[in-house]
GROMACS .gro file of C-alpha atoms in nm:
model
  263
    1UNK     CA    1   8.703  11.779  13.529
    2UNK     CA    2   8.940  12.073  13.578
    3UNK     CA    3   9.051  12.262  13.264
    4UNK     CA    4   9.385  12.142  13.132
    5UNK     CA    5   9.666  12.388  13.195
    6UNK     CA    6  10.035  12.407  13.104
    7UNK     CA    7  10.279  12.251  13.155
    8UNK     CA    8  10.190  11.889  13.077
    9UNK     CA    9  10.341  11.577  12.924
   10UNK     CA   10  10.161  11.420  12.628
   11UNK     CA   11  10.172  11.062  12.505
   12UNK     CA   12  10.032  11.065  12.151
   13UNK     CA   13   9.944  10.715  12.029
   14UNK     CA   14   9.761  10.665  11.702
   15UNK     CA   15   9.780  10.485  11.369
   16UNK     CA   16  10.024  10.743  11.237
   17UNK     CA   17  10.207  10.871  11.543
   18UNK     CA   18  10.369  10.750  11.863
   19UNK     CA   19  10.529  11.048  12.035
   20UNK     CA   20  10.615  11.173  12.381
   21UNK     CA   21  10.621  11.553  12.400
   22UNK     CA   22  10.642  11.810  12.678
   23UNK     CA   23  10.417  12.115  12.643
   24UNK     CA   24  10.554  12.414  12.837
   25UNK     CA   25  10.306  12.654  12.677
   26UNK     CA   26  10.098  12.700  12.363
   27UNK     CA   27  10.334  12.621  12.077
   28UNK     CA   28  10.629  12.572  12.313
   29UNK     CA   29  10.679  12.199  12.270
   30UNK     CA   30  10.978  11.973  12.332
   31UNK     CA   31  10.962  11.642  12.147
   32UNK     CA   32  11.118  11.381  12.376
   33UNK     CA   33  11.090  11.085  12.143
   34UNK     CA   34  10.897  10.924  11.859
   35UNK     CA   35  10.876  10.583  11.697
   36UNK     CA   36  11.165  10.453  11.493
   37UNK     CA   37  10.938  10.240  11.274
   38UNK     CA   38  10.569  10.150  11.309
   39UNK     CA   39  10.330  10.366  11.505
   40UNK     CA   40  10.156  10.193  11.795
   41UNK     CA   41   9.812  10.201  11.633
   42UNK     CA   42   9.959  10.078  11.305
   43UNK     CA   43  10.111   9.778  11.486
   44UNK     CA   44   9.776   9.702  11.654
   45UNK     CA   45   9.600   9.713  11.318
   46UNK     CA   46   9.859   9.489  11.149
   47UNK     CA   47   9.840   9.227  11.423
   48UNK     CA   48   9.459   9.239  11.408
   49UNK     CA   49   9.480   9.161  11.036
   50UNK     CA   50   9.730   8.882  11.101
   51UNK     CA   51   9.496   8.725  11.357
   52UNK     CA   52   9.199   8.779  11.121
   53UNK     CA   53   9.024   8.996  11.381
   54UNK     CA   54   8.762   9.243  11.258
   55UNK     CA   55   8.768   9.603  11.378
   56UNK     CA   56   9.143   9.664  11.378
   57UNK     CA   57   9.301   9.765  11.708
   58UNK     CA   58   8.964   9.800  11.881
   59UNK     CA   59   8.872   9.445  11.778
   60UNK     CA   60   9.204   9.316  11.905
   61UNK     CA   61   9.148   9.488  12.239
   62UNK     CA   62   8.808   9.320  12.269
   63UNK     CA   63   8.932   8.962  12.215
   64UNK     CA   64   9.241   9.027  12.431
   65UNK     CA   65   9.006   9.070  12.729
   66UNK     CA   66   8.935   8.697  12.712
   67UNK     CA   67   9.294   8.577  12.660
   68UNK     CA   68   9.596   8.497  12.875
   69UNK     CA   69   9.859   8.770  12.846
   70UNK     CA   70  10.133   8.550  12.994
   71UNK     CA   71  10.117   8.247  12.764
   72UNK     CA   72  10.364   8.364  12.499
   73UNK     CA   73  10.700   8.527  12.570
   74UNK     CA   74  10.726   8.835  12.348
   75UNK     CA   75  11.011   9.091  12.355
   76UNK     CA   76  11.008   9.423  12.537
   77UNK     CA   77  11.154   9.657  12.270
   78UNK     CA   78  11.448   9.886  12.355
   79UNK     CA   79  11.442   9.776  12.719
   80UNK     CA   80  11.816   9.839  12.748
   81UNK     CA   81  11.790  10.182  12.582
   82UNK     CA   82  11.727  10.469  12.823
   83UNK     CA   83  11.540  10.705  12.592
   84UNK     CA   84  11.188  10.810  12.498
   85UNK     CA   85  11.204  10.654  12.152
   86UNK     CA   86  10.968  10.374  12.051
   87UNK     CA   87  10.995  10.068  11.828
   88UNK     CA   88  10.719   9.820  11.755
   89UNK     CA   89  10.870   9.628  11.462
   90UNK     CA   90  11.043   9.364  11.678
   91UNK     CA   91  10.730   9.300  11.884
   92UNK     CA   92  10.522   9.278  11.568
   93UNK     CA   93  10.767   9.032  11.406
   94UNK     CA   94  10.781   8.811  11.716
   95UNK     CA   95  10.399   8.801  11.725
   96UNK     CA   96  10.383   8.706  11.356
   97UNK     CA   97  10.640   8.428  11.401
   98UNK     CA   98  10.449   8.290  11.699
   99UNK     CA   99  10.130   8.288  11.494
  100UNK     CA  100  10.301   8.115  11.200
  101UNK     CA  101  10.448   7.854  11.435
  102UNK     CA  102  10.099   7.774  11.565
  103UNK     CA  103   9.973   7.748  11.206
  104UNK     CA  104  10.256   7.508  11.117
  105UNK     CA  105  10.187   7.293  11.425
  106UNK     CA  106   9.816   7.281  11.341
  107UNK     CA  107   9.898   7.182  10.983
  108UNK     CA  108  10.139   6.909  11.097
  109UNK     CA  109   9.875   6.736  11.311
  110UNK     CA  110   9.605   6.747  11.041
  111UNK     CA  111   9.510   6.434  10.852
  112UNK     CA  112   9.658   6.391  10.506
  113UNK     CA  113   9.336   6.487  10.324
  114UNK     CA  114   9.319   6.826  10.498
  115UNK     CA  115   9.689   6.889  10.437
  116UNK     CA  116   9.640   6.821  10.067
  117UNK     CA  117   9.342   7.059  10.061
  118UNK     CA  118   9.552   7.347  10.196
  119UNK     CA  119   9.841   7.256   9.967
  120UNK     CA  120   9.612   7.279   9.665
  121UNK     CA  121   9.477   7.617   9.783
  122UNK     CA  122   9.832   7.745   9.832
  123UNK     CA  123   9.931   7.628   9.484
  124UNK     CA  124   9.633   7.804   9.327
  125UNK     CA  125   9.708   8.128   9.514
  126UNK     CA  126  10.072   8.098   9.406
  127UNK     CA  127   9.970   8.061   9.041
  128UNK     CA  128   9.757   8.374   9.062
  129UNK     CA  129  10.029   8.569   9.238
  130UNK     CA  130  10.294   8.459   8.989
  131UNK     CA  131  10.076   8.592   8.707
  132UNK     CA  132  10.035   8.922   8.885
  133UNK     CA  133  10.382   8.974   9.031
  134UNK     CA  134  10.614   8.777   8.802
  135UNK     CA  135  10.757   9.098   8.659
  136UNK     CA  136  10.783   9.292   8.986
  137UNK     CA  137  10.865   9.031   9.247
  138UNK     CA  138  10.663   9.228   9.502
  139UNK     CA  139  10.511   8.938   9.691
  140UNK     CA  140  10.633   8.610   9.843
  141UNK     CA  141  10.436   8.294   9.771
  142UNK     CA  142  10.233   8.144  10.056
  143UNK     CA  143  10.314   7.816  10.224
  144UNK     CA  144  10.023   7.577  10.277
  145UNK     CA  145  10.041   7.618  10.656
  146UNK     CA  146   9.989   7.995  10.624
  147UNK     CA  147   9.629   7.931  10.519
  148UNK     CA  148   9.551   7.726  10.828
  149UNK     CA  149   9.336   7.902  11.092
  150UNK     CA  150   9.440   7.875  11.457
  151UNK     CA  151   9.200   7.812  11.742
  152UNK     CA  152   9.000   8.089  11.907
  153UNK     CA  153   9.191   8.031  12.231
  154UNK     CA  154   9.526   8.069  12.057
  155UNK     CA  155   9.405   8.387  11.885
  156UNK     CA  156   9.278   8.540  12.210
  157UNK     CA  157   9.597   8.452  12.400
  158UNK     CA  158   9.828   8.589  12.131
  159UNK     CA  159   9.621   8.909  12.108
  160UNK     CA  160   9.645   8.951  12.487
  161UNK     CA  161  10.023   8.891  12.485
  162UNK     CA  162  10.079   9.139  12.203
  163UNK     CA  163   9.868   9.405  12.377
  164UNK     CA  164  10.055   9.347  12.704
  165UNK     CA  165  10.390   9.382  12.523
  166UNK     CA  166  10.284   9.704  12.351
  167UNK     CA  167  10.159   9.858  12.675
  168UNK     CA  168  10.473   9.755  12.864
  169UNK     CA  169  10.678   9.932  12.597
  170UNK     CA  170  10.468  10.248  12.629
  171UNK     CA  171  10.503  10.237  13.008
  172UNK     CA  172  10.880  10.195  12.980
  173UNK     CA  173  10.919  10.501  12.755
  174UNK     CA  174  10.679  10.702  12.969
  175UNK     CA  175  10.886  10.622  13.276
  176UNK     CA  176  11.189  10.771  13.101
  177UNK     CA  177  10.988  11.083  13.012
  178UNK     CA  178  10.873  11.133  13.371
  179UNK     CA  179  11.236  11.100  13.481
  180UNK     CA  180  11.333  11.364  13.222
  181UNK     CA  181  11.073  11.602  13.366
  182UNK     CA  182  11.217  11.554  13.715
  183UNK     CA  183  11.578  11.597  13.603
  184UNK     CA  184  11.498  11.918  13.416
  185UNK     CA  185  11.298  12.061  13.706
  186UNK     CA  186  10.974  12.077  13.513
  187UNK     CA  187  10.674  12.151  13.735
  188UNK     CA  188  10.480  11.890  13.544
  189UNK     CA  189  10.227  11.670  13.718
  190UNK     CA  190   9.986  11.595  13.433
  191UNK     CA  191   9.996  11.332  13.159
  192UNK     CA  192   9.768  11.372  12.857
  193UNK     CA  193   9.698  11.047  12.675
  194UNK     CA  194   9.560  11.115  12.327
  195UNK     CA  195   9.523  10.967  11.980
  196UNK     CA  196   9.322  10.668  11.861
  197UNK     CA  197   9.498  10.413  12.083
  198UNK     CA  198   9.409  10.627  12.386
  199UNK     CA  199   9.062  10.473  12.363
  200UNK     CA  200   9.211  10.140  12.475
  201UNK     CA  201   9.072  10.092  12.825
  202UNK     CA  202   9.347   9.854  12.934
  203UNK     CA  203   9.607  10.116  12.843
  204UNK     CA  204   9.412  10.383  13.030
  205UNK     CA  205   9.394  10.168  13.344
  206UNK     CA  206   9.765  10.086  13.337
  207UNK     CA  207   9.870  10.448  13.287
  208UNK     CA  208   9.629  10.566  13.555
  209UNK     CA  209   9.806  10.336  13.802
  210UNK     CA  210  10.146  10.452  13.683
  211UNK     CA  211  10.051  10.819  13.721
  212UNK     CA  212   9.913  10.754  14.069
  213UNK     CA  213  10.249  10.608  14.173
  214UNK     CA  214  10.416  10.937  14.075
  215UNK     CA  215  10.135  11.159  14.214
  216UNK     CA  216  10.047  11.268  13.861
  217UNK     CA  217   9.705  11.324  13.706
  218UNK     CA  218   9.604  11.136  13.390
  219UNK     CA  219   9.386  11.325  13.142
  220UNK     CA  220   9.219  11.132  12.857
  221UNK     CA  221   8.961  11.265  12.608
  222UNK     CA  222   8.622  11.093  12.598
  223UNK     CA  223   8.653  10.766  12.410
  224UNK     CA  224   8.440  10.880  12.118
  225UNK     CA  225   8.671  11.180  12.061
  226UNK     CA  226   9.000  10.986  12.074
  227UNK     CA  227   8.972  10.903  11.703
  228UNK     CA  228   8.819  11.234  11.590
  229UNK     CA  229   9.098  11.421  11.409
  230UNK     CA  230   8.870  11.713  11.327
  231UNK     CA  231   8.812  11.782  11.697
  232UNK     CA  232   9.186  11.771  11.764
  233UNK     CA  233   9.263  12.021  11.488
  234UNK     CA  234   8.978  12.251  11.588
  235UNK     CA  235   9.080  12.247  11.956
  236UNK     CA  236   9.436  12.347  11.866
  237UNK     CA  237   9.304  12.623  11.638
  238UNK     CA  238   9.073  12.758  11.908
  239UNK     CA  239   9.360  12.781  12.155
  240UNK     CA  240   9.562  12.988  11.909
  241UNK     CA  241   9.262  13.209  11.831
  242UNK     CA  242   9.205  13.274  12.203
  243UNK     CA  243   9.570  13.371  12.233
  244UNK     CA  244   9.536  13.612  11.938
  245UNK     CA  245   9.774  13.410  11.724
  246UNK     CA  246   9.736  13.266  11.374
  247UNK     CA  247   9.944  13.058  11.132
  248UNK     CA  248   9.749  13.159  10.822
  249UNK     CA  249   9.993  13.425  10.702
  250UNK     CA  250  10.317  13.270  10.822
  251UNK     CA  251  10.303  12.904  10.720
  252UNK     CA  252  10.270  12.705  10.402
  253UNK     CA  253  10.089  12.374  10.405
  254UNK     CA  254  10.316  12.109  10.560
  255UNK     CA  255  10.165  11.757  10.531
  256UNK     CA  256  10.448  11.606  10.738
  257UNK     CA  257  10.505  11.890  10.982
  258UNK     CA  258  10.711  11.784  11.284
  259UNK     CA  259  10.568  11.848  11.630
  260UNK     CA  260  10.778  12.087  11.838
  261UNK     CA  261  11.154  12.087  11.867
  262UNK     CA  262  11.367  11.785  11.943
  263UNK     CA  263  11.588  11.750  12.248
   0.00000   0.00000   0.00000
């Protein structure tokens, strides 16, 4: 592959960040938009836990391959907002409600003996939680239906629908970012997809097609490096060293340092 050169547009998607940024040069960064709530990878991990899927977002991607991504109607966040900001909370909530509805339906059609079994389990969990949280009120008590597992087919289909919704949202925001580049006469024709979620092959394929439609090039790190924070930090440091620049003397430690400047 050809060495990456400036300028380029970056879509950063991980468990802690979801950001679109334009890189004009080393350290010359314009932040086009970030998430208003959950990061993309965080939402993937939470839905994986909801569906009781091992392996977090990667595990969800794997079972989504075998599901129908059109079975459940989930929202496309901020679809009427023409910006580069993200929001995954509504999509996450809709997915959770769909899952809980399937649990309730499964519980309703169970025989009485099985219903009583789950009711007893819920009561015991409630007793334990009341002992632990009676003074703080930090946790809501479970309903019996919330302990009911759904079928493998339902799990696969809901995982596929959630993944499709998340990717559609990323594509929507990316489309706005590409439009921004064109309006501001940026000579940008490269998209860098990075962060842990960049290892999602379905996302890579969809963005590759989108870039091809705009005659852009998609650059993605090798899958094994997408989740390697040490490599990311070292690469950035090497670029500054090659340019004869250093932050050692001029910056304090900033755990929540903001990337670039906002629009």
